[in-house]
CSV table of C-alpha atoms in Angstrom, one decimal:
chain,number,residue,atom,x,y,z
G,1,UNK,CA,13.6,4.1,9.4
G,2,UNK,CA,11.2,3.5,6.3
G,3,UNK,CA,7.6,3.4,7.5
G,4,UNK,CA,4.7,3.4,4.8
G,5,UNK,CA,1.3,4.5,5.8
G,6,UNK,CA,-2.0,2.9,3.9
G,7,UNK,CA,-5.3,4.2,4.2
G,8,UNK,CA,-8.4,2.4,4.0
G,9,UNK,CA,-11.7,3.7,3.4
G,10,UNK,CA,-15.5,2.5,3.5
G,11,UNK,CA,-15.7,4.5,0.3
G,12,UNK,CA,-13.3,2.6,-1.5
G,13,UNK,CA,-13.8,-0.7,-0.3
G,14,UNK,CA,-14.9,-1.8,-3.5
G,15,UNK,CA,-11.9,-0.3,-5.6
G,16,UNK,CA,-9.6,-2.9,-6.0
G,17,UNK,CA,-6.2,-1.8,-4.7
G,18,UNK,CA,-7.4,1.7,-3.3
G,19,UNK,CA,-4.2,2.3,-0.8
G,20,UNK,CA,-1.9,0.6,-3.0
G,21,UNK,CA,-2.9,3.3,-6.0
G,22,UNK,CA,-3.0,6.2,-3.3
G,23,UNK,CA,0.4,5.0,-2.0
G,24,UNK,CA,1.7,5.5,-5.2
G,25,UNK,CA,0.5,8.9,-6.2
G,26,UNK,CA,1.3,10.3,-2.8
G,27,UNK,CA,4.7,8.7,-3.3
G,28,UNK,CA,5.2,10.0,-6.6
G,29,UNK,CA,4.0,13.5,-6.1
G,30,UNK,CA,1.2,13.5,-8.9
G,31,UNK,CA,-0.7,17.0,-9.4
G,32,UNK,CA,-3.9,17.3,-10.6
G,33,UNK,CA,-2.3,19.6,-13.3
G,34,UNK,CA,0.5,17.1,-14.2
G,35,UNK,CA,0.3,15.4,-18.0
G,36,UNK,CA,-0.2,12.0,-18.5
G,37,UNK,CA,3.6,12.3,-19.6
G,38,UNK,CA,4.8,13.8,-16.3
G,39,UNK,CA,2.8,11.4,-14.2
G,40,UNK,CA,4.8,8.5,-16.5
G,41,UNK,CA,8.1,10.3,-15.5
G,42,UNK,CA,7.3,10.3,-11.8
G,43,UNK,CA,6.3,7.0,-11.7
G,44,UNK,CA,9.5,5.6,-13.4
G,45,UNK,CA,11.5,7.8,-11.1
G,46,UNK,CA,9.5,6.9,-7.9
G,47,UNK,CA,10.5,2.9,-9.1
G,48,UNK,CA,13.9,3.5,-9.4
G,49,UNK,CA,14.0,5.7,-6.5
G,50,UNK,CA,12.2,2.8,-4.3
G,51,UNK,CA,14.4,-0.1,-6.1
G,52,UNK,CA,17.7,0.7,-8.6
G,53,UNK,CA,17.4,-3.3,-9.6
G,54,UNK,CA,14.0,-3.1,-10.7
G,55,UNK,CA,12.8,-4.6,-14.3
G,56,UNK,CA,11.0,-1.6,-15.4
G,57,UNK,CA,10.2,-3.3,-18.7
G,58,UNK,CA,7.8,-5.4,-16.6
G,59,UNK,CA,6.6,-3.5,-13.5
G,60,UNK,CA,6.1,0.0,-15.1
G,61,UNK,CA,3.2,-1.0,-17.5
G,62,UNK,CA,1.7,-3.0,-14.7
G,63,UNK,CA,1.9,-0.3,-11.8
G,64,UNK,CA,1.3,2.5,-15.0
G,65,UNK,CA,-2.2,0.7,-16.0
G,66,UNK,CA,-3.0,-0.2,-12.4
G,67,UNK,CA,-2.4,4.2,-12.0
G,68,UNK,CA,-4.2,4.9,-15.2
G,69,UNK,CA,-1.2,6.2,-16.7
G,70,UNK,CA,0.0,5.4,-20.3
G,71,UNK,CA,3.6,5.0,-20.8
G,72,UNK,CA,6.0,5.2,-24.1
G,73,UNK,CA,5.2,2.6,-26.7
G,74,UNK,CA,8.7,0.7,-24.9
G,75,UNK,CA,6.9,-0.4,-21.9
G,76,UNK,CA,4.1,-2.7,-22.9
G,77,UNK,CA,1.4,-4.9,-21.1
G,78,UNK,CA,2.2,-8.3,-21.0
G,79,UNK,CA,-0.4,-10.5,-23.2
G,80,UNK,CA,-2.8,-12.6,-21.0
G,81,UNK,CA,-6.2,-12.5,-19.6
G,82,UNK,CA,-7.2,-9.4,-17.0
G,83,UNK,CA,-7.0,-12.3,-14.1
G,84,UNK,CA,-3.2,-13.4,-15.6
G,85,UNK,CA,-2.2,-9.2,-15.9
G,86,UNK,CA,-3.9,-9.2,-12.3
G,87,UNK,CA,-1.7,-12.0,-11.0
G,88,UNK,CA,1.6,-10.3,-12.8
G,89,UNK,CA,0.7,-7.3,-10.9
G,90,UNK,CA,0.5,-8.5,-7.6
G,91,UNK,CA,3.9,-10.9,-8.2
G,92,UNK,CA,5.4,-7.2,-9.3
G,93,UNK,CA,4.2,-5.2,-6.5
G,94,UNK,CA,5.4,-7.9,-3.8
G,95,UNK,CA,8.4,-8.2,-5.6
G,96,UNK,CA,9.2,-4.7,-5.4
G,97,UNK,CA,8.3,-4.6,-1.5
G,98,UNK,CA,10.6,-7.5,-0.1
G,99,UNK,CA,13.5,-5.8,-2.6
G,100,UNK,CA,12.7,-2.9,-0.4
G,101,UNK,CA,12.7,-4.1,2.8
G,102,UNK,CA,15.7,-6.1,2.1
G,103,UNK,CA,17.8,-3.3,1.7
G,104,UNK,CA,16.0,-0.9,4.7
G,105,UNK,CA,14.0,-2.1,7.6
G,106,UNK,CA,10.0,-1.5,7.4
G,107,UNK,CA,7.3,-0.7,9.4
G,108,UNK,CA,4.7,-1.1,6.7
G,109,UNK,CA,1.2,0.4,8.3
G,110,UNK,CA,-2.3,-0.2,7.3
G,111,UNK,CA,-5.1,2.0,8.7
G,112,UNK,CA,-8.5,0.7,9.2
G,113,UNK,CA,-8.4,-3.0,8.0
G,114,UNK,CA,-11.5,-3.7,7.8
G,115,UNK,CA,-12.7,-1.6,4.8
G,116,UNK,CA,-9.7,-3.1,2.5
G,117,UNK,CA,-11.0,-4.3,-0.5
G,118,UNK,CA,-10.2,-8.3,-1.2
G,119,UNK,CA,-7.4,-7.5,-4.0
G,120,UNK,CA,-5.4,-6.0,-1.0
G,121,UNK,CA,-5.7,-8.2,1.5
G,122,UNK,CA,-5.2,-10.6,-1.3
G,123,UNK,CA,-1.7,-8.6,-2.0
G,124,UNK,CA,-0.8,-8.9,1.6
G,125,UNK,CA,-1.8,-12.4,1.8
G,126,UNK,CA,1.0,-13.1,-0.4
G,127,UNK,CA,3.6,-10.8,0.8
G,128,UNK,CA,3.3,-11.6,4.1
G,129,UNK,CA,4.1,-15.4,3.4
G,130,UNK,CA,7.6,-14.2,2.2
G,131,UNK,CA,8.3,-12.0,5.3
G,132,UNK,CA,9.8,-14.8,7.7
G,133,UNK,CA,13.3,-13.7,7.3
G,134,UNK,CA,12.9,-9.9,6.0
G,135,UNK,CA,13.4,-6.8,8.5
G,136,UNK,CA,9.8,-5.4,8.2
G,137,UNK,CA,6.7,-5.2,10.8
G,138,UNK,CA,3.6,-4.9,9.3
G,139,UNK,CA,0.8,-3.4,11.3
G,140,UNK,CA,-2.8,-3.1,10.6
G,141,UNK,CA,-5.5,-1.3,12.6
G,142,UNK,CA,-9.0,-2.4,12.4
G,143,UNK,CA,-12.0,-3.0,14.1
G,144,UNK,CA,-13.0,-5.9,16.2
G,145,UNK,CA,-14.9,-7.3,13.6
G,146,UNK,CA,-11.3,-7.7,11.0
G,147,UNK,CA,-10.0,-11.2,11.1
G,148,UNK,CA,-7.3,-11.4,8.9
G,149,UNK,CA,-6.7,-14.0,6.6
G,150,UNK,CA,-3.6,-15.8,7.1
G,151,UNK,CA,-1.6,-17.9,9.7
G,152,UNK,CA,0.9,-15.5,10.6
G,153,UNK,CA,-0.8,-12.9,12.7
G,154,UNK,CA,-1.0,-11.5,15.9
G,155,UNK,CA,-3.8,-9.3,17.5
G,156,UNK,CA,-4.0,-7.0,20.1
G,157,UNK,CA,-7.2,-6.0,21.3
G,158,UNK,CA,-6.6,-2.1,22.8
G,159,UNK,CA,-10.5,-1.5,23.5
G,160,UNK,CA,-12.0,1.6,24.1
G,161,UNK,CA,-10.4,4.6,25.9
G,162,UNK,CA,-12.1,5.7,28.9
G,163,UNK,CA,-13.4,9.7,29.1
G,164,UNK,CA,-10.1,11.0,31.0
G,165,UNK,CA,-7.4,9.2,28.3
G,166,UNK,CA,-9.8,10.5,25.2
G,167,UNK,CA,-9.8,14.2,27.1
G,168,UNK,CA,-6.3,13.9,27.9
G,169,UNK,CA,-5.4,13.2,23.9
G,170,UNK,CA,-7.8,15.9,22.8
G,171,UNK,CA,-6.0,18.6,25.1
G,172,UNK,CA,-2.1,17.2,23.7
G,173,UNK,CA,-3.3,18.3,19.9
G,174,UNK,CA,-5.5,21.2,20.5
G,175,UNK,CA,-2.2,22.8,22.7
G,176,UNK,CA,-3.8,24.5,25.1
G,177,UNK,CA,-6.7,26.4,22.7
G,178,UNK,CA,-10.0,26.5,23.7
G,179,UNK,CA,-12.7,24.5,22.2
């Protein structure tokens, strides 16, 4: 079972791609100590970890920039405008998601919905109009006030919990400790 987690945040709201770039330095392992050159080799290995077939030459400078990361002089930035490297990005990063889930079933989770910035949603705008026929679920919690932006979603409106099921939930974690 491969099931990513992506965390929203009202702080980050603004930040294009927050969970995306989150994703990938929990994925990758990046310290706060590592080197720019370290933080380059985990990202390369995280890619070719995630997909052996993918074109490195054009999705590591895109995913390095989008990390802050410079790589070797080999990997370069494709010319364009910001909007054109922008649109390369997103084409990479849903590339390298549906050769993912081709190969191992997803659940592919997004946490709080509502405070996604518009580069992400914009990211899974387009990913999910290539999902029709790939093994993967992708779930997103939100608020009420979330509607998301394309045709192919359903919603499920849980409501609140009453007093005895929000009691019930805080006794299963605290394990029988006193609060």
């Amino acid at each position: 079972r491969n099931v990513w987690h992506y965390y929203c945040s009202p702080h980050f709201q603004n930040s294009a791609l927050f969970p995306i770039i989150d994703q990938f330095q929990r994925g990758a392992g990046f310290a706060l100590s590592d080197s720019a050159e370290t933080k380059a080799a985990k990202l390369k290995n995280l890619l070719t970890d995630l997909d052996p077939d993918i074109d490195l030459p054009i999705a590591l400078p895109l995913i390095a920039d989008l990390l802050s990361i410079p790589v070797d002089s080999e990997y370069r930035l494709p010319p364009g405008s910001p909007e054109q490297r922008l649109e390369r990005l997103l084409d990479a990063l849903v590339a390298l998601t549906v050769s993912i889930v081709k190969s191992r079933p997803s659940i592919i989770v997004f946490e709080d919905a509502q405070w996604m910035d518009a580069t992400s949603l914009a990211l899974i705008q387009k990913f999910v109009a290539q999902i029709d026929t790939l093994p993967v679920l992708v779930l997103l919690t939100a608020r009420p006030e979330f509607v998301p932006p394309w045709q192919k979603a359903h919603t499920l409106d849980l409501g609140r919990l009453d007093r005895t099921s929000s009691l019930q939930i805080v006794q299963d974690i605290a394990g029988g400790a006193t609060l």
